[in-house]
Every structure is written in C-alpha cells, then in structure tokens.
Short mmCIF file of C-alpha atoms in Angstrom, two decimals:
data_model
loop_
_atom_site.label_atom_id
_atom_site.label_comp_id
_atom_site.label_asym_id
_atom_site.label_seq_id
_atom_site.Cartn_x
_atom_site.Cartn_y
_atom_site.Cartn_z
CA UNK A 1424 -5.46 -17.82 17.19
CA UNK A 1425 -1.87 -17.29 18.38
CA UNK A 1426 -1.89 -13.96 20.23
CA UNK A 1427 -4.65 -14.76 22.75
CA UNK A 1428 -3.21 -18.13 23.94
CA UNK A 1429 0.25 -16.54 24.00
CA UNK A 1430 -0.96 -13.73 26.25
CA UNK A 1431 -2.74 -16.20 28.55
CA UNK A 1432 0.38 -18.36 28.91
CA UNK A 1433 2.55 -15.30 29.57
CA UNK A 1434 0.18 -14.18 32.33
CA UNK A 1435 0.17 -17.62 33.94
CA UNK A 1436 3.99 -17.79 33.75
CA UNK A 1437 4.54 -14.16 34.74
CA UNK A 1438 8.22 -13.06 34.81
CA UNK A 1439 9.40 -16.43 33.48
CA UNK A 1440 11.94 -16.64 30.65
CA UNK A 1441 9.16 -17.30 28.16
CA UNK A 1442 7.23 -14.27 29.44
CA UNK A 1443 10.27 -12.01 29.14
CA UNK A 1444 11.06 -13.34 25.67
CA UNK A 1445 7.46 -12.88 24.54
CA UNK A 1446 7.41 -9.33 25.92
CA UNK A 1447 10.58 -8.37 24.04
CA UNK A 1448 9.29 -9.96 20.84
CA UNK A 1449 5.92 -8.23 21.17
CA UNK A 1450 7.48 -4.81 21.71
CA UNK A 1451 9.82 -5.30 18.76
CA UNK A 1452 7.00 -6.41 16.43
CA UNK A 1453 4.61 -3.70 17.63
CA UNK A 1454 7.16 -0.89 17.27
CA UNK A 1455 8.51 -1.92 13.84
CA UNK A 1456 6.92 -0.14 10.85
CA UNK A 1457 4.88 -2.55 8.79
CA UNK A 1458 6.81 -1.83 5.60
CA UNK A 1459 10.06 -2.80 7.37
CA UNK A 1460 8.46 -6.11 8.36
CA UNK A 1461 7.36 -6.54 4.74
CA UNK A 1462 10.89 -5.95 3.42
CA UNK A 1463 12.31 -8.45 5.91
CA UNK A 1464 9.77 -11.10 4.94
CA UNK A 1465 10.42 -10.50 1.25
CA UNK A 1466 14.17 -10.92 1.72
CA UNK A 1467 14.09 -13.92 4.05
CA UNK A 1468 10.99 -15.89 3.02
CA UNK A 1469 10.92 -15.04 -0.69
CA UNK A 1470 14.42 -14.31 -1.99
CA UNK A 1471 16.72 -16.24 0.37
CA UNK A 1472 14.37 -19.20 0.73
CA UNK A 1473 14.17 -19.54 -3.04
CA UNK A 1474 17.96 -19.29 -3.26
CA UNK A 1475 18.51 -21.94 -0.59
CA UNK A 1476 15.87 -24.42 -1.73
CA UNK A 1477 15.77 -23.69 -5.45
CA UNK A 1478 11.97 -23.60 -5.26
CA UNK A 1479 9.81 -20.46 -5.43
CA UNK A 1480 7.74 -20.84 -2.28
CA UNK A 1481 6.40 -17.28 -1.88
CA UNK A 1482 5.91 -14.43 -4.32
CA UNK A 1483 7.17 -10.94 -3.50
CA UNK A 1484 4.36 -8.95 -5.11
CA UNK A 1485 1.07 -9.43 -6.91
CA UNK A 1486 -2.18 -11.17 -6.19
CA UNK A 1487 -2.14 -14.02 -8.72
CA UNK A 1488 0.01 -15.49 -11.45
CA UNK A 1489 -0.69 -14.19 -15.00
CA UNK A 1490 -1.71 -17.74 -15.98
CA UNK A 1491 -4.15 -18.00 -13.06
CA UNK A 1492 -7.24 -18.40 -15.28
CA UNK A 1493 -5.86 -21.52 -16.98
CA UNK A 1494 -4.84 -23.27 -13.74
CA UNK A 1495 -6.64 -26.16 -12.10
CA UNK A 1496 -8.54 -25.61 -8.86
CA UNK A 1497 -5.70 -26.97 -6.72
CA UNK A 1498 -3.12 -24.86 -8.55
CA UNK A 1499 -5.28 -21.77 -8.05
CA UNK A 1500 -5.46 -22.40 -4.29
CA UNK A 1501 -1.69 -22.88 -4.04
CA UNK A 1502 -0.98 -19.80 -6.17
CA UNK A 1503 -3.37 -17.66 -4.10
CA UNK A 1504 -1.71 -18.77 -0.85
CA UNK A 1505 1.78 -18.15 -2.24
CA UNK A 1506 0.82 -14.54 -3.00
CA UNK A 1507 -1.26 -14.02 0.17
CA UNK A 1508 1.02 -15.35 2.92
CA UNK A 1509 3.65 -12.59 2.98
CA UNK A 1510 1.22 -9.61 3.23
CA UNK A 1511 -0.94 -11.58 5.68
CA UNK A 1512 2.02 -12.40 7.92
CA UNK A 1513 3.17 -8.75 7.82
CA UNK A 1514 -0.19 -7.69 9.25
CA UNK A 1515 -0.48 -10.68 11.59
CA UNK A 1516 2.84 -10.06 13.36
CA UNK A 1517 1.74 -6.63 14.54
CA UNK A 1518 -1.75 -7.84 15.45
CA UNK A 1519 -0.33 -10.86 17.27
CA UNK A 1520 1.91 -8.64 19.40
CA UNK A 1521 -0.98 -6.34 20.30
CA UNK A 1522 -3.37 -9.16 21.18
CA UNK A 1523 -0.74 -10.90 23.32
CA UNK A 1524 -0.04 -7.73 25.32
CA UNK A 1525 -3.72 -6.89 25.83
CA UNK A 1526 -4.53 -10.47 26.84
CA UNK A 1527 -1.58 -10.66 29.22
CA UNK A 1528 -2.50 -7.41 30.97
CA UNK A 1529 -6.18 -8.33 31.20
CA UNK A 1530 -5.41 -11.85 32.44
CA UNK A 1531 -3.03 -10.59 35.12
CA UNK A 1532 -5.65 -8.16 36.40
CA UNK A 1533 -8.20 -10.98 36.72
CA UNK A 1534 -5.75 -13.45 38.26
CA UNK A 1535 -5.08 -11.03 41.13
CA UNK A 1536 -8.77 -10.36 41.81
CA UNK A 1537 -10.52 -11.39 45.04
CA UNK A 1538 -12.93 -13.92 43.52
CA UNK A 1539 -10.01 -15.80 41.91
CA UNK A 1540 -8.22 -16.03 45.24
CA UNK A 1541 -11.45 -17.35 46.78
CA UNK A 1542 -11.78 -19.98 44.04
CA UNK A 1543 -8.20 -21.11 44.65
CA UNK A 1544 -8.78 -21.18 48.42
CA UNK A 1545 -11.79 -23.47 47.93
CA UNK A 1546 -9.47 -26.00 46.32
CA UNK A 1547 -10.71 -25.79 42.74
CA UNK A 1548 -8.31 -27.28 40.17
CA UNK A 1549 -5.96 -24.75 38.57
CA UNK A 1550 -7.31 -25.52 35.09
CA UNK A 1551 -10.89 -24.87 36.21
CA UNK A 1552 -9.92 -21.60 37.89
CA UNK A 1553 -8.16 -20.33 34.79
CA UNK A 1554 -10.47 -21.59 32.04
CA UNK A 1555 -13.88 -21.30 33.67
CA UNK A 1556 -13.49 -18.32 36.00
CA UNK A 1557 -10.57 -16.18 34.82
CA UNK A 1558 -10.57 -16.49 31.04
CA UNK A 1559 -14.11 -15.28 30.34
CA UNK A 1560 -13.62 -12.02 32.22
CA UNK A 1561 -10.10 -11.58 30.85
CA UNK A 1562 -11.35 -11.85 27.25
CA UNK A 1563 -13.49 -8.69 27.42
CA UNK A 1564 -10.69 -6.20 26.66
CA UNK A 1565 -9.02 -8.29 23.91
CA UNK A 1566 -12.44 -9.01 22.39
CA UNK A 1567 -13.02 -5.26 22.08
CA UNK A 1568 -9.65 -4.83 20.36
CA UNK A 1569 -10.35 -7.72 17.98
CA UNK A 1570 -13.67 -6.22 16.89
CA UNK A 1571 -12.00 -2.84 16.35
CA UNK A 1572 -9.25 -4.55 14.37
CA UNK A 1573 -11.73 -5.92 11.83
CA UNK A 1574 -12.41 -2.45 10.51
CA UNK A 1575 -8.68 -1.74 10.38
CA UNK A 1576 -8.10 -4.94 8.41
CA UNK A 1577 -10.61 -3.73 5.86
CA UNK A 1578 -9.48 -0.16 5.25
CA UNK A 1579 -6.27 0.34 7.25
CA UNK A 1580 -3.89 -1.91 5.30
CA UNK A 1581 -3.26 0.50 2.42
CA UNK A 1582 0.51 0.46 3.03
CA UNK A 1583 0.69 -3.34 2.96
CA UNK A 1584 -1.44 -3.69 -0.15
CA UNK A 1585 0.51 -0.97 -1.95
CA UNK A 1586 3.86 -2.42 -0.86
CA UNK A 1587 2.99 -5.95 -2.01
CA UNK A 1588 0.96 -4.77 -5.05
CA UNK A 1589 -2.01 -6.69 -3.65
CA UNK A 1590 -5.41 -5.57 -4.91
CA UNK A 1591 -7.64 -5.21 -1.88
CA UNK A 1592 -9.96 -2.69 -0.27
CA UNK A 1593 -7.06 -0.52 0.87
CA UNK A 1594 -5.59 -0.42 -2.64
CA UNK A 1595 -9.03 0.55 -3.95
CA UNK A 1596 -9.17 3.52 -1.55
CA UNK A 1597 -5.67 4.60 -2.58
CA UNK A 1598 -6.49 4.35 -6.27
CA UNK A 1599 -9.68 6.37 -5.79
CA UNK A 1600 -7.72 9.05 -3.89
CA UNK A 1601 -5.04 9.33 -6.56
CA UNK A 1602 -7.67 9.59 -9.31
CA UNK A 1603 -9.87 12.07 -7.38
CA UNK A 1604 -12.78 9.63 -7.65
CA UNK A 1605 -14.98 11.20 -4.97
CA UNK A 1606 -17.93 8.89 -5.58
CA UNK A 1607 -15.79 5.77 -5.07
CA UNK A 1608 -14.21 7.27 -1.94
CA UNK A 1609 -17.64 8.00 -0.48
CA UNK A 1610 -18.75 4.44 -1.24
CA UNK A 1611 -15.63 2.98 0.41
CA UNK A 1612 -16.11 5.22 3.44
CA UNK A 1613 -19.73 4.11 3.74
CA UNK A 1614 -18.70 0.44 3.62
CA UNK A 1615 -16.03 1.05 6.28
CA UNK A 1616 -18.51 2.86 8.54
CA UNK A 1617 -21.09 0.08 8.15
CA UNK A 1618 -18.48 -2.52 9.07
CA UNK A 1619 -17.38 -0.45 12.09
CA UNK A 1620 -20.95 -0.05 13.39
CA UNK A 1621 -21.72 -3.74 12.81
CA UNK A 1622 -18.59 -4.99 14.57
CA UNK A 1623 -19.14 -2.71 17.57
CA UNK A 1624 -22.74 -3.87 17.84
CA UNK A 1625 -21.57 -7.48 17.78
CA UNK A 1626 -18.95 -6.60 20.41
CA UNK A 1627 -21.62 -5.18 22.74
CA UNK A 1628 -23.73 -8.30 22.30
CA UNK A 1629 -20.70 -10.53 22.82
CA UNK A 1630 -20.00 -8.95 26.21
CA UNK A 1631 -23.14 -10.59 27.60
CA UNK A 1632 -21.77 -14.03 26.72
CA UNK A 1633 -18.32 -13.35 28.13
CA UNK A 1634 -19.54 -11.80 31.40
CA UNK A 1635 -22.96 -12.90 32.74
CA UNK A 1636 -23.08 -9.82 34.98
CA UNK A 1637 -23.41 -7.58 31.91
CA UNK A 1638 -27.00 -7.21 30.75
CA UNK A 1639 -28.71 -4.86 28.31
CA UNK A 1640 -32.27 -3.71 28.79
#
C-alpha cells in the first residue's frame, strides 16, 4: 500500500530531494536487522510513548491480554491491534523498503523505454502515460516480489514472533523444532510449500493481466 506508490513517486521525481531521502531511508530500513527495528519500536512506541502520554497505547510482547475472553467485541479488537501493531510494523518497514526500491528501478526502466517516449511525443497527458502505459509494465517485477513475500510472511517471521512473544506460524515452527516434533515440522513444511506453489501460480496468471503481450497456451 505504501511501498509501491512511494517507488512510483521516486521514479517520477528521480534525483529530487524526496527521491534521495527515500533512497537513504530504504537502504537504512533494508539493512537494519529486524530485531533491532523491534527493539527501537518497543522503546519509542511502547515505553516512551506510555511515559509521555500516560496511556498504554502499544504492548511490548504477547498476543492478547489475559482478560481477553471476558472483553467485549470492541475491546477485543482494540486489544488485538495493540498487540499486533509493533510486530507488524517491524516486518512492514523492511518490506516497504524493498517494494519501494524494486518499484523505483522497474518504473525507471519503463519510463526510459521507446514506447513511452513515443506516447509522450504524441502529446498524451502525463497522467495517462504514467498510469495507463508505464505502470502496468512496471508492476511485473514488484508483483513477483510481493507474491514471493507472502510465503515469507507465513514461515519466515520466526525472529519477530519469538522476539515479541507472538504466537503465529513461525513460532509454531520454532516450538516444533525445539521439541523435536518431526510430524509437526513436516506438516508446517507442507503448508509452506502449498502456499509457495499457490502464490507462484497466481503470480503467473497475474502477469497476463499486467502485460497483455504475455499469454499462456
């Protein structure tokens, strides 16, 4: 939602101050270990924010409050979000940086292509050139990365889930490994493989919608 539009805007405003700032931020986020990002978010958004405001906005660890079962529906939603936001943001910052860089590089390659120069020479509006002609072709590479990222989000966030004590699929794999539960590990691996095959199949089908020149027989 954020990374793709950010990469598009950076490509359109190549070498501008915003582009340079976005590049520096993306490299910093992409090169920072995820547990360092988690510690920073815990300190700033959980501990300091609570100290400054006097209100507990985010929780450092855990998935739900111990009294979750007795809460109302609205309280359950708020409690779930308070526990979910920090681990989600930790993952999202790295993903955002990667998507922005891929989209920027792909968009720049398309913007300098011959058919885009022809469209501009014919006098088409800049918005039409970018949205209708450039964006669809420029989305192919980021779309591939997004579909690959789905499998990583399922089984590749063990560090985040362990660090925030969040019970997810990654924590389940870690627990099975520590307990030598081979059957559970095999089941988790099978689920991860099925998700990987499904997402790559959907990616191949999606290419035909992004680029009309791509057809499968």
